[in-house]
mmCIF file of C-alpha atoms and ligand atoms in Angstrom:
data_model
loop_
_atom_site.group_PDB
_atom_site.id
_atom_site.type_symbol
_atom_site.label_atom_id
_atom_site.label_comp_id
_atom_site.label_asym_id
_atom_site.label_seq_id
_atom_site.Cartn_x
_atom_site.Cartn_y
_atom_site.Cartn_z
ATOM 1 C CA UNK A 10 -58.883 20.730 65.062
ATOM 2 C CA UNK A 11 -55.391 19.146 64.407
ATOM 3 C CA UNK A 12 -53.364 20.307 61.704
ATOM 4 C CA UNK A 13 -53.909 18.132 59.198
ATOM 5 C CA UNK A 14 -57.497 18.689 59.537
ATOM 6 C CA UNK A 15 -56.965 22.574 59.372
ATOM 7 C CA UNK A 16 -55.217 21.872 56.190
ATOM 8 C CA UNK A 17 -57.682 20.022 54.157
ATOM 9 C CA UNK A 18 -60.738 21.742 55.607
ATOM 10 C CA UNK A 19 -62.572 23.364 52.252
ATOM 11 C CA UNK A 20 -62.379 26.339 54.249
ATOM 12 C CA UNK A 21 -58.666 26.199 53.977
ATOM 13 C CA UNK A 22 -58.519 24.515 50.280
ATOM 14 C CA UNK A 23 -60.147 27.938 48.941
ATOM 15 C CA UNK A 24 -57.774 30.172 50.733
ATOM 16 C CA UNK A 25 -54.518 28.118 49.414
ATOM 17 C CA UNK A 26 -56.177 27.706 46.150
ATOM 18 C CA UNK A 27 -54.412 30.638 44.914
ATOM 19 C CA UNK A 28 -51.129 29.888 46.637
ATOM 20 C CA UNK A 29 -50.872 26.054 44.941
ATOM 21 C CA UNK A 30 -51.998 27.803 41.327
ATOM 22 C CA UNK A 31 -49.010 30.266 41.736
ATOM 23 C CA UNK A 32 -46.661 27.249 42.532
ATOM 24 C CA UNK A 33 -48.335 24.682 39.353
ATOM 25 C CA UNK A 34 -47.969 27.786 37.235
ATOM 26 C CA UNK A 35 -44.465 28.484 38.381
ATOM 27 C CA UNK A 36 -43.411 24.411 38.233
ATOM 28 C CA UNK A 37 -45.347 24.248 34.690
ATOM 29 C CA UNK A 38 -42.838 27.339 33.418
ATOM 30 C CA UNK A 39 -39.231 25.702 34.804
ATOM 31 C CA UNK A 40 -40.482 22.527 33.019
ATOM 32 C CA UNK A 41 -41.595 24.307 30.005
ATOM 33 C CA UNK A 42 -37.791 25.951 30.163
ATOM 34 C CA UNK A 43 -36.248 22.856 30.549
ATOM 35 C CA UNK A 44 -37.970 21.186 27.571
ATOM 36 C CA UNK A 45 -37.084 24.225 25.403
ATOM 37 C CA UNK A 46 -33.431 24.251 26.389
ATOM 38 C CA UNK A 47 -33.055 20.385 26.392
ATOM 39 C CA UNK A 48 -34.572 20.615 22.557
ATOM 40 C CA UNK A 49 -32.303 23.386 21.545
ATOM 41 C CA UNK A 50 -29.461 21.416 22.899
ATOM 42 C CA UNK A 51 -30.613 18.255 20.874
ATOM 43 C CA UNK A 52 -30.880 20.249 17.703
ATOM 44 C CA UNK A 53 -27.481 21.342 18.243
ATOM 45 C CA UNK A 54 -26.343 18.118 18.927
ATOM 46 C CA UNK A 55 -27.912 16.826 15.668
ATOM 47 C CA UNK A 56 -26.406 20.074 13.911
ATOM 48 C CA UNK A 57 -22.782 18.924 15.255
ATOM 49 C CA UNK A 58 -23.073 14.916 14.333
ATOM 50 C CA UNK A 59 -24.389 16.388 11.074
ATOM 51 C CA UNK A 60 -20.964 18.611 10.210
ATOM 52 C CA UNK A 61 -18.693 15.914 11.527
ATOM 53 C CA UNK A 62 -20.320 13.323 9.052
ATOM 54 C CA UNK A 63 -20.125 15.776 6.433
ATOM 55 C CA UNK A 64 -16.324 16.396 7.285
ATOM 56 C CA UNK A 65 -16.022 12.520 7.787
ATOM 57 C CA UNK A 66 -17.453 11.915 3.705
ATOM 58 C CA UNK A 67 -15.392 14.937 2.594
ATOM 59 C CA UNK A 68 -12.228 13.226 4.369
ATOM 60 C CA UNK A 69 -13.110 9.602 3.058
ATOM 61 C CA UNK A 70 -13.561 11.208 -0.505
ATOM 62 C CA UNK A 71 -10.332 12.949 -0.805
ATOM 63 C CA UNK A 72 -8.671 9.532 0.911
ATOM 64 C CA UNK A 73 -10.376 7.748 -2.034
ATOM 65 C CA UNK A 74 -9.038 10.359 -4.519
ATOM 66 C CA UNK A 75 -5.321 9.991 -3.359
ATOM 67 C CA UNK A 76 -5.422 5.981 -2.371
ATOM 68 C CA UNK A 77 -8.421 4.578 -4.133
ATOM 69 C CA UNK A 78 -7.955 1.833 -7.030
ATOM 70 C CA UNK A 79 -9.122 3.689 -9.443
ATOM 71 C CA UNK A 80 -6.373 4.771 -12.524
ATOM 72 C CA UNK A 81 -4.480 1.610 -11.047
ATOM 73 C CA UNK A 82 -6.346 -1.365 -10.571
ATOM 74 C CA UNK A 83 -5.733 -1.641 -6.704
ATOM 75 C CA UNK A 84 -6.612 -0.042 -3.790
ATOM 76 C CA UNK A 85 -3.404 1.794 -1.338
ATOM 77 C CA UNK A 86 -5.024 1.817 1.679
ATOM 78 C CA UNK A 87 -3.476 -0.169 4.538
ATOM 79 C CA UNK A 88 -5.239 -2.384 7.073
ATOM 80 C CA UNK A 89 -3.514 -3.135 10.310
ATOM 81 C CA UNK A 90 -3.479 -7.028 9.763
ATOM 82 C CA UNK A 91 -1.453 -7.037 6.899
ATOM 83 C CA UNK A 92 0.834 -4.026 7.751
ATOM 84 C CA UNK A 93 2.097 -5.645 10.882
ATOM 85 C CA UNK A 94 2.387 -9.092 8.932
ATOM 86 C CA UNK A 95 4.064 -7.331 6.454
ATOM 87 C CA UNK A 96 6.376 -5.404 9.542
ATOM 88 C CA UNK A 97 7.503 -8.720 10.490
ATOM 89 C CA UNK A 98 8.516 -10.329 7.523
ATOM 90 C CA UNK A 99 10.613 -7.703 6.879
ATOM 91 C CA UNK A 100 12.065 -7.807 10.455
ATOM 92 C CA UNK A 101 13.008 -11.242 9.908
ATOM 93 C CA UNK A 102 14.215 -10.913 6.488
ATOM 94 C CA UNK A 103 16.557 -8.259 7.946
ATOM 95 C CA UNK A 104 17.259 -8.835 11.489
ATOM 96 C CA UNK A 105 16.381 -5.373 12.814
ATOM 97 C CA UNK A 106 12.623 -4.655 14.050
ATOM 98 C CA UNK A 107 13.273 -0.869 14.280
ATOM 99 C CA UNK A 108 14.671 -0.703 10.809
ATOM 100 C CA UNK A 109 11.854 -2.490 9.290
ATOM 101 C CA UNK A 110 9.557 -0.406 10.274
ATOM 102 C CA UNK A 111 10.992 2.737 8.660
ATOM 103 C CA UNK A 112 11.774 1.087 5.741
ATOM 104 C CA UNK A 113 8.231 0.097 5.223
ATOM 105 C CA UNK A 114 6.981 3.370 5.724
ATOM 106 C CA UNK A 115 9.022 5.033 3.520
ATOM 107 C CA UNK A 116 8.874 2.408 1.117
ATOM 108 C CA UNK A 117 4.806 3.289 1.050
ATOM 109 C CA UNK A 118 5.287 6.628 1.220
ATOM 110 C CA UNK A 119 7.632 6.762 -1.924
ATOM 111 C CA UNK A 120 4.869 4.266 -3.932
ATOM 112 C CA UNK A 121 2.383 6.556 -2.935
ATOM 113 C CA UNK A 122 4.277 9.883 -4.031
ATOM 114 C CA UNK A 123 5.485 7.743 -7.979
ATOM 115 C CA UNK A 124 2.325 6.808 -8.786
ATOM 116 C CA UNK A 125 0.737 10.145 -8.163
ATOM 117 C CA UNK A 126 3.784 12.053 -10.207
ATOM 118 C CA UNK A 127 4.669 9.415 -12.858
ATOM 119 C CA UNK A 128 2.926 7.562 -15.577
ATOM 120 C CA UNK A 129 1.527 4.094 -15.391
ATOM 121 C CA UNK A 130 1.375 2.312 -11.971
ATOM 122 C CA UNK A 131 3.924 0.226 -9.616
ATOM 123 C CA UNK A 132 2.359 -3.981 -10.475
ATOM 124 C CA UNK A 133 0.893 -5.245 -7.461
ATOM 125 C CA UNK A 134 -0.068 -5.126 -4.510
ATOM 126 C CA UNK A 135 0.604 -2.028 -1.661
ATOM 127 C CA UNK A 136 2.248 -4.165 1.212
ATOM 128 C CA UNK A 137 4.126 -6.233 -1.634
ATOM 129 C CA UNK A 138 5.602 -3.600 -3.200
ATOM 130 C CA UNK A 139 6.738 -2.287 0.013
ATOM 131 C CA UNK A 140 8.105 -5.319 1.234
ATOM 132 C CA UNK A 141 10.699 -5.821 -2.378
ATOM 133 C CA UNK A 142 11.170 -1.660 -1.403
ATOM 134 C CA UNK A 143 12.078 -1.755 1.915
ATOM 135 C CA UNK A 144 13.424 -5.249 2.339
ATOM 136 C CA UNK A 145 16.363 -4.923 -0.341
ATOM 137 C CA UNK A 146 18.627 -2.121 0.878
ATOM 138 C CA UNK A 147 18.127 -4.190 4.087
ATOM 139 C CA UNK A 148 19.762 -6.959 3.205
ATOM 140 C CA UNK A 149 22.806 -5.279 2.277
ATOM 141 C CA UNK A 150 23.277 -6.003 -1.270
ATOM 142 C CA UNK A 151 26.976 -6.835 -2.306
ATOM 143 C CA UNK A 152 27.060 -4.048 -5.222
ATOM 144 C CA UNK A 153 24.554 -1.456 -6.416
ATOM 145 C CA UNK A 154 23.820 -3.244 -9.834
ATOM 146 C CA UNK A 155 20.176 -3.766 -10.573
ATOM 147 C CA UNK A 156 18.871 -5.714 -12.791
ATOM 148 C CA UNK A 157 14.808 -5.620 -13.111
ATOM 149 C CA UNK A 158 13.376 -8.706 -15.722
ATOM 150 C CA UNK A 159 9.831 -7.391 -16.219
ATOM 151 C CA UNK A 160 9.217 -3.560 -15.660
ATOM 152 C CA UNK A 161 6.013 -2.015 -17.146
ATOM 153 C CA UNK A 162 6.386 1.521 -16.218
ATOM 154 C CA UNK A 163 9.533 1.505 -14.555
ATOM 155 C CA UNK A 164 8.140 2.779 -11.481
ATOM 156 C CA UNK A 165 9.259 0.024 -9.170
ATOM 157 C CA UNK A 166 13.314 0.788 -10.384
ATOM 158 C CA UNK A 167 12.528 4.134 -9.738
ATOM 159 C CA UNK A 168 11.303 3.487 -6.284
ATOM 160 C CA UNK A 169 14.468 1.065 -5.243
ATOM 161 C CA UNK A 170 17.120 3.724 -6.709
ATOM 162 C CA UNK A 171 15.150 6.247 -4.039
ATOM 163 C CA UNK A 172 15.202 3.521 -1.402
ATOM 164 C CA UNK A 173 19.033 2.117 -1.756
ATOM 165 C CA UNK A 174 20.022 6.330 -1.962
ATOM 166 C CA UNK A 175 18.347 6.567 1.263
ATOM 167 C CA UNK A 176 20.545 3.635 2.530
ATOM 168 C CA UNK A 177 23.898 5.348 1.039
ATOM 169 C CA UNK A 178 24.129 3.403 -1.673
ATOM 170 C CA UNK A 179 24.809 4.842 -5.443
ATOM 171 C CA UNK A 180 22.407 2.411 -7.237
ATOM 172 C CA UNK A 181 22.591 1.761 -11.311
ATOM 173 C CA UNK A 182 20.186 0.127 -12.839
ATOM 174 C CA UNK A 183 19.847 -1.997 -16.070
ATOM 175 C CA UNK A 184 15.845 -3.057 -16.911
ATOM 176 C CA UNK A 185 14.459 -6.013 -19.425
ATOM 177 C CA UNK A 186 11.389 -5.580 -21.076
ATOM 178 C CA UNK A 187 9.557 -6.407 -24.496
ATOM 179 C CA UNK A 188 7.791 -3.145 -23.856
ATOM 180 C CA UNK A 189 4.860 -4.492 -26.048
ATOM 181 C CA UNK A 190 2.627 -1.617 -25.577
ATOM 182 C CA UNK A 191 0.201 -3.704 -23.149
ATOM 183 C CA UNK A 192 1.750 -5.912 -20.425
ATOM 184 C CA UNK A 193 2.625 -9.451 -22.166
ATOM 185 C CA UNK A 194 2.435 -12.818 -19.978
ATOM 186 C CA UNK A 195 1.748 -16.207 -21.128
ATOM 187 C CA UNK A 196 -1.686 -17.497 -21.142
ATOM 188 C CA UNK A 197 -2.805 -13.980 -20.314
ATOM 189 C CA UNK A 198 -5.544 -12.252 -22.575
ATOM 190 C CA UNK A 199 -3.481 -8.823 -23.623
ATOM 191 C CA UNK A 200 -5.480 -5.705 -22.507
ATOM 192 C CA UNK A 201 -5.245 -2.421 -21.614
ATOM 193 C CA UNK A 202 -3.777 -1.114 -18.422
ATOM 194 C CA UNK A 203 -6.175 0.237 -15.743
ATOM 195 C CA UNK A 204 -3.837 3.113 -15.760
ATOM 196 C CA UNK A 205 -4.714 3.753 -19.134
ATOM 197 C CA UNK A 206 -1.342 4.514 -19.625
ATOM 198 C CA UNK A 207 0.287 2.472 -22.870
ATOM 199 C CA UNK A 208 3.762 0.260 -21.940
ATOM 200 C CA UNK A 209 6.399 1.907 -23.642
ATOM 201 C CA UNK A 210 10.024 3.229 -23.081
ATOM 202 C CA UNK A 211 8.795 6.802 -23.362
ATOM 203 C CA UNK A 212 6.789 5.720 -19.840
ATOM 204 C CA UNK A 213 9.654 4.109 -18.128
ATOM 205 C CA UNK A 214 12.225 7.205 -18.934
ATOM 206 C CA UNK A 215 9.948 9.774 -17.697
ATOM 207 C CA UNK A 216 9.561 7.436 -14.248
ATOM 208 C CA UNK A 217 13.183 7.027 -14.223
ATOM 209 C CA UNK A 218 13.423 11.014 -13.900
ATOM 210 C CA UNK A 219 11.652 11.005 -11.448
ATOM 211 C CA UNK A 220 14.841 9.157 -9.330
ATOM 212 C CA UNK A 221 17.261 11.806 -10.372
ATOM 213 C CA UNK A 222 20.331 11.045 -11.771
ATOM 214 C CA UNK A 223 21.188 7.462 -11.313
ATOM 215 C CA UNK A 224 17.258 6.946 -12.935
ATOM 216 C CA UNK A 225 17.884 8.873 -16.311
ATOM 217 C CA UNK A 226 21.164 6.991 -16.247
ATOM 218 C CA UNK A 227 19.711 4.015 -16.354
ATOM 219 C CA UNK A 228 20.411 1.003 -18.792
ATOM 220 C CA UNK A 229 17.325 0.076 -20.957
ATOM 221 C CA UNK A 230 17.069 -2.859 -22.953
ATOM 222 C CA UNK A 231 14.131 -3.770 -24.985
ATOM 223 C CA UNK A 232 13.502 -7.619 -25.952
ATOM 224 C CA UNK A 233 12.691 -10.856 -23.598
ATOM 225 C CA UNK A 234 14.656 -12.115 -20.607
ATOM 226 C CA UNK A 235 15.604 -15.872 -22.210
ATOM 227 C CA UNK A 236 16.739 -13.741 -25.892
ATOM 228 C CA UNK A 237 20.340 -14.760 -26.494
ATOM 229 C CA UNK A 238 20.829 -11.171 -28.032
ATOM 230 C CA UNK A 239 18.865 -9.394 -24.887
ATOM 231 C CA UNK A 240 21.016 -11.999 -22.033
ATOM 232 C CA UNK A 241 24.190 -10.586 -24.054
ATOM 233 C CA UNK A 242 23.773 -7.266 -23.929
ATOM 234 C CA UNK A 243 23.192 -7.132 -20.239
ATOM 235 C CA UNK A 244 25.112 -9.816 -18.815
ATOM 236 C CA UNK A 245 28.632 -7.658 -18.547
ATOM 237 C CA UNK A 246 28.562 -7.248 -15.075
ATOM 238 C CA UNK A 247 27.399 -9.225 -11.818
ATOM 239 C CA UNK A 248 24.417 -7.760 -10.413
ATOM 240 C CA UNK A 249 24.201 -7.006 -6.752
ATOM 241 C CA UNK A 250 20.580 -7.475 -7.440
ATOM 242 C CA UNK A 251 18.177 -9.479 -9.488
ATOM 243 C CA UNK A 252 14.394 -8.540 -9.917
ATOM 244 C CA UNK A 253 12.611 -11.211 -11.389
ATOM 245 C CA UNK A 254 8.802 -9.768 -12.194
ATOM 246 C CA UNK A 255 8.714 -10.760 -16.270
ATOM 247 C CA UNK A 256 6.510 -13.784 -17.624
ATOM 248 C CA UNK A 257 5.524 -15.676 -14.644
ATOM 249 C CA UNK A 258 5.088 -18.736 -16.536
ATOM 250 C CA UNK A 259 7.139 -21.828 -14.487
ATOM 251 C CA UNK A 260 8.941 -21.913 -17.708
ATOM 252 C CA UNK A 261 9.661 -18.200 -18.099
ATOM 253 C CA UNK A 262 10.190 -18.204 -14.126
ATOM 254 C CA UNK A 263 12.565 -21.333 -14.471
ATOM 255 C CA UNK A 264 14.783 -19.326 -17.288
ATOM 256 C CA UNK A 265 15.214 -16.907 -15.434
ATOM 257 C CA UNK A 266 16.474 -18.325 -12.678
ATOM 258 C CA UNK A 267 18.962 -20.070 -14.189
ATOM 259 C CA UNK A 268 20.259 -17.231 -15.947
ATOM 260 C CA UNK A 269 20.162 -15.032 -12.411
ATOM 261 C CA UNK A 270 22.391 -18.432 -11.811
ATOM 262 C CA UNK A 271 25.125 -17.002 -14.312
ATOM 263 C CA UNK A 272 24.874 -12.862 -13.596
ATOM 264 C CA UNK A 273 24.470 -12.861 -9.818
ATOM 265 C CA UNK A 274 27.349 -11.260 -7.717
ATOM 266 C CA UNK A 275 28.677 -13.505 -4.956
ATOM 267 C CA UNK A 276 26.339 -12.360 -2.403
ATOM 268 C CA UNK A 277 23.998 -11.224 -5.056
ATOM 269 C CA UNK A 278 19.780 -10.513 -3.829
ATOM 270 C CA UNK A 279 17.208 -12.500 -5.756
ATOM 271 C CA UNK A 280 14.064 -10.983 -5.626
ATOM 272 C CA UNK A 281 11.216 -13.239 -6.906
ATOM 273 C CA UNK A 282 8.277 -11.099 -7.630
ATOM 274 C CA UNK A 283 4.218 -13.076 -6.750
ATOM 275 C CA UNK A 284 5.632 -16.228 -5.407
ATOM 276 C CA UNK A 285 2.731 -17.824 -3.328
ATOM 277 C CA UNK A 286 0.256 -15.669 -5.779
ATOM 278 C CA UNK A 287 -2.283 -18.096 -6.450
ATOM 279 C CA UNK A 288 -2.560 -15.971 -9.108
ATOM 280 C CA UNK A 289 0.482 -17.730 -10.542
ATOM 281 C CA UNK A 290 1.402 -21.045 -9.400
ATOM 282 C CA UNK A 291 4.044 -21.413 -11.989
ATOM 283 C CA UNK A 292 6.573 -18.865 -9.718
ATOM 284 C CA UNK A 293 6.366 -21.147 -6.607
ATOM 285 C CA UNK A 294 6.612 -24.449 -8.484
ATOM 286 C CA UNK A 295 9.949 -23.027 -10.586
ATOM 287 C CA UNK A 296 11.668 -21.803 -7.605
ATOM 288 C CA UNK A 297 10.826 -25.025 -6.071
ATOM 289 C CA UNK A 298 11.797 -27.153 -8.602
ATOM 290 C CA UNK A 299 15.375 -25.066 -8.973
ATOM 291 C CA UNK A 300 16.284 -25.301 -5.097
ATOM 292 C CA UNK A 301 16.267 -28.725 -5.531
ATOM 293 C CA UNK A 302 18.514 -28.523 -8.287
ATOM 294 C CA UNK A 303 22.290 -27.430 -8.188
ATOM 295 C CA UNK A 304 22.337 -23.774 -7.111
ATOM 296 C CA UNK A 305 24.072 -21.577 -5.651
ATOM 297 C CA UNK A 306 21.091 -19.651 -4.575
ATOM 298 C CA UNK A 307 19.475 -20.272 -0.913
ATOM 299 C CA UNK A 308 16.224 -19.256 0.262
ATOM 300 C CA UNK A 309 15.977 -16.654 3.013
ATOM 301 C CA UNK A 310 12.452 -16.353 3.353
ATOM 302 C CA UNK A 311 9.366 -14.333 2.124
ATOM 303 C CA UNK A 312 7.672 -10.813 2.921
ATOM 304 C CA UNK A 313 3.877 -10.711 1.160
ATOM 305 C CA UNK A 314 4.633 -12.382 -1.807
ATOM 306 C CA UNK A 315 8.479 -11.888 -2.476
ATOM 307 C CA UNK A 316 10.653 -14.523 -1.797
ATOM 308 C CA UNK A 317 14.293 -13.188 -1.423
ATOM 309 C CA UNK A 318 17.322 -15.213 -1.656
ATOM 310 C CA UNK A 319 20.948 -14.766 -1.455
ATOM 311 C CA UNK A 320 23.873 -16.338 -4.755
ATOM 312 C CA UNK A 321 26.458 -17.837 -2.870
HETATM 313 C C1 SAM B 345 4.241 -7.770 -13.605
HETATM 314 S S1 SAM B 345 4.895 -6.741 -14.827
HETATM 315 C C2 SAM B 345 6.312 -6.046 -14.074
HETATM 316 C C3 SAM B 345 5.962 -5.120 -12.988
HETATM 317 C C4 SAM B 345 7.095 -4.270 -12.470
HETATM 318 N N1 SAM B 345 8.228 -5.042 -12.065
HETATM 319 C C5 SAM B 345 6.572 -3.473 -11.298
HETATM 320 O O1 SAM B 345 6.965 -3.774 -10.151
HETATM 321 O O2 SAM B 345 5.765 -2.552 -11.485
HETATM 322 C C6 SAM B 345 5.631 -7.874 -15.925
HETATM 323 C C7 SAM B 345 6.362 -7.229 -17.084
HETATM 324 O O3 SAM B 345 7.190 -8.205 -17.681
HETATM 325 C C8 SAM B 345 7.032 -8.153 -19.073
HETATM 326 N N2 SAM B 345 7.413 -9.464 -19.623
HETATM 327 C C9 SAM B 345 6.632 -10.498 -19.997
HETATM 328 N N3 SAM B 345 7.382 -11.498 -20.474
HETATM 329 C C10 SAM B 345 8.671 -11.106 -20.380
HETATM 330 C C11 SAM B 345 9.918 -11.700 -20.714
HETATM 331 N N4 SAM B 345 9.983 -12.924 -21.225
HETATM 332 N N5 SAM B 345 11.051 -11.001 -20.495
HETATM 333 C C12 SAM B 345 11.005 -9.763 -19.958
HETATM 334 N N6 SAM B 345 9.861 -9.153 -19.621
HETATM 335 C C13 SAM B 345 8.704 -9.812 -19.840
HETATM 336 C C14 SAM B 345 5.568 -7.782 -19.248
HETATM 337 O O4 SAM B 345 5.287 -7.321 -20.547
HETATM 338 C C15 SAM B 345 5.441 -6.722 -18.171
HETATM 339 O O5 SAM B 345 5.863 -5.466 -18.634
#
């Protein structure tokens, strides 16, 4: 008898008939183990992914809380995209890459930290508002006189007299506002502020505080930009630089202009607030219409939608 046959005899299959039990039972066991660890090592898998979403809509919440639009109309979350647009405008606009780039975070840092301590809201968009904050100091104004036509809250003049004190510079500020209790533009319904918070002086003081002493000694003067009464009171010096965010009508934007004609410094920054906003096509048609004009202003370029140019 050869081996083989030895081994399947039925002779032979009852005597190993105990042996292969023991070794089914003892394979049936280390699977059954296997299944029960692999299960418990699911579960706690699922338990894991389970905390870290939970930690991942607590995070998202709070974000929402501290960034979200709510209280001010707009979201101030970033996206990459328009960040490093924004990045390189401002590099441009200034010539320095490196300096940019902290200016713009700062610039969003300080937006982030006003509107969470003041009253009101900064108008606008996030990578607009820092691209007027950072890009200014950069282009090396000529003096530190500010003028701002169109404020609201006063939150954006509080934000530059941080950014040009970070820069060295010993900003002083002089604003121009109806302060109508609602924002006013042209053509505009009026209605209330998704801050909730009504436009009056009262606001834009307690902002100003909030930039130390060269905000509470800001000049404030209540009435519209093309007043002969408001132009006199405020046009006693040259301004190193000229904010122009009040009625963005072409008309309004047009008046403006050519007063920023008569009060600019030699050298003086021109800040024109929502130029390519379609929004408001009037901005991009006035400034158009007044570079082809006599001027002494030129055109240095945009960053989101500021154009900046420089009085000759
Ligand atoms: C877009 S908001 C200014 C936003 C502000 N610069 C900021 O960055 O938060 C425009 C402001 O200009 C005011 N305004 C409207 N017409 C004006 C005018 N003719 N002269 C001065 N301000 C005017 C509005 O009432 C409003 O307060």
């Amino acid at each position: 008898m050869n081996t083989r046959s030895l081994l399947t005899s039925s002779v032979s299959r009852r005597v190993l008939r105990p042996v292969a039990d023991l070794i089914d039972r003892r394979i049936d066991r280390h699977i059954d183990r296997r299944l029960r660890s692999t299960a418990a090592a699911d579960a706690a898998d699922r338990e894991r992914l389970r905390e870290t979403a939970e930690t991942v809509r607590r995070q998202e919440l709070t974000l929402e809380l501290l960034l979200g639009s709510s209280g001010r109309g707009l979201s101030r979350a970033v996206s990459p995209g328009p960040l490093n647009r924004l990045r390189s405008e401002v590099a441009e606009l200034a010539g320095d890459r490196g300096a940019a780039e902290r200016n713009v975070a700062t610039a969003y840092r300080l937006l982030v930290a006003l509107e969470s301590l003041g009253t009101g809201r900064i108008a606008g968009g996030t990578m607009n508002i820092c691209g007027k904050l950072g890009t200014i100091p950069l282009l090396d104004p000529p003096n530190d006189e500010i003028l701002e036509i169109g404020t609201l809250y006063g939150m954006f003049s509080a934000g530059l007299i941080r950014m040009m004190e970070r820069d060295g510079r010993s900003p002083g500020v002089t604003i121009v506002d109806p302060f109508a209790g609602v924002q006013l533009q042209p053509g505009t319904p009026r209605r209330s502020d998704p801050s909730g918070t009504p436009v009056d002086e009262r606001a834009v003081r307690t902002n100003l505080a909030l930039a130390g002493p060269a905000g509470v000694a800001a000049r404030i003067q209540r009435g519209f930009s093309e007043d002969p009464g408001t132009r006199a009171a405020v046009s006693d010096r040259r301004y190193g630089v000229i904010v122009v965010d009040g009625d963005h009508s072409a008309e309004g934007v047009a008046k403006d202009l050519q007063w920023a004609e008569e009060i600019a410094a030699p050298g003086g920054i021109v800040v024109l607030d929502d130029f390519g906003d379609p929004k408001w096509p009037g901005i991009e048609e006035a400034l158009d219409k007044h570079l082809t004009g006599a001027t002494r202003f030129t055109y240095l370029g945009k960053a989101a939608l500021s154009a900046f140019l420089r009085a000759a």
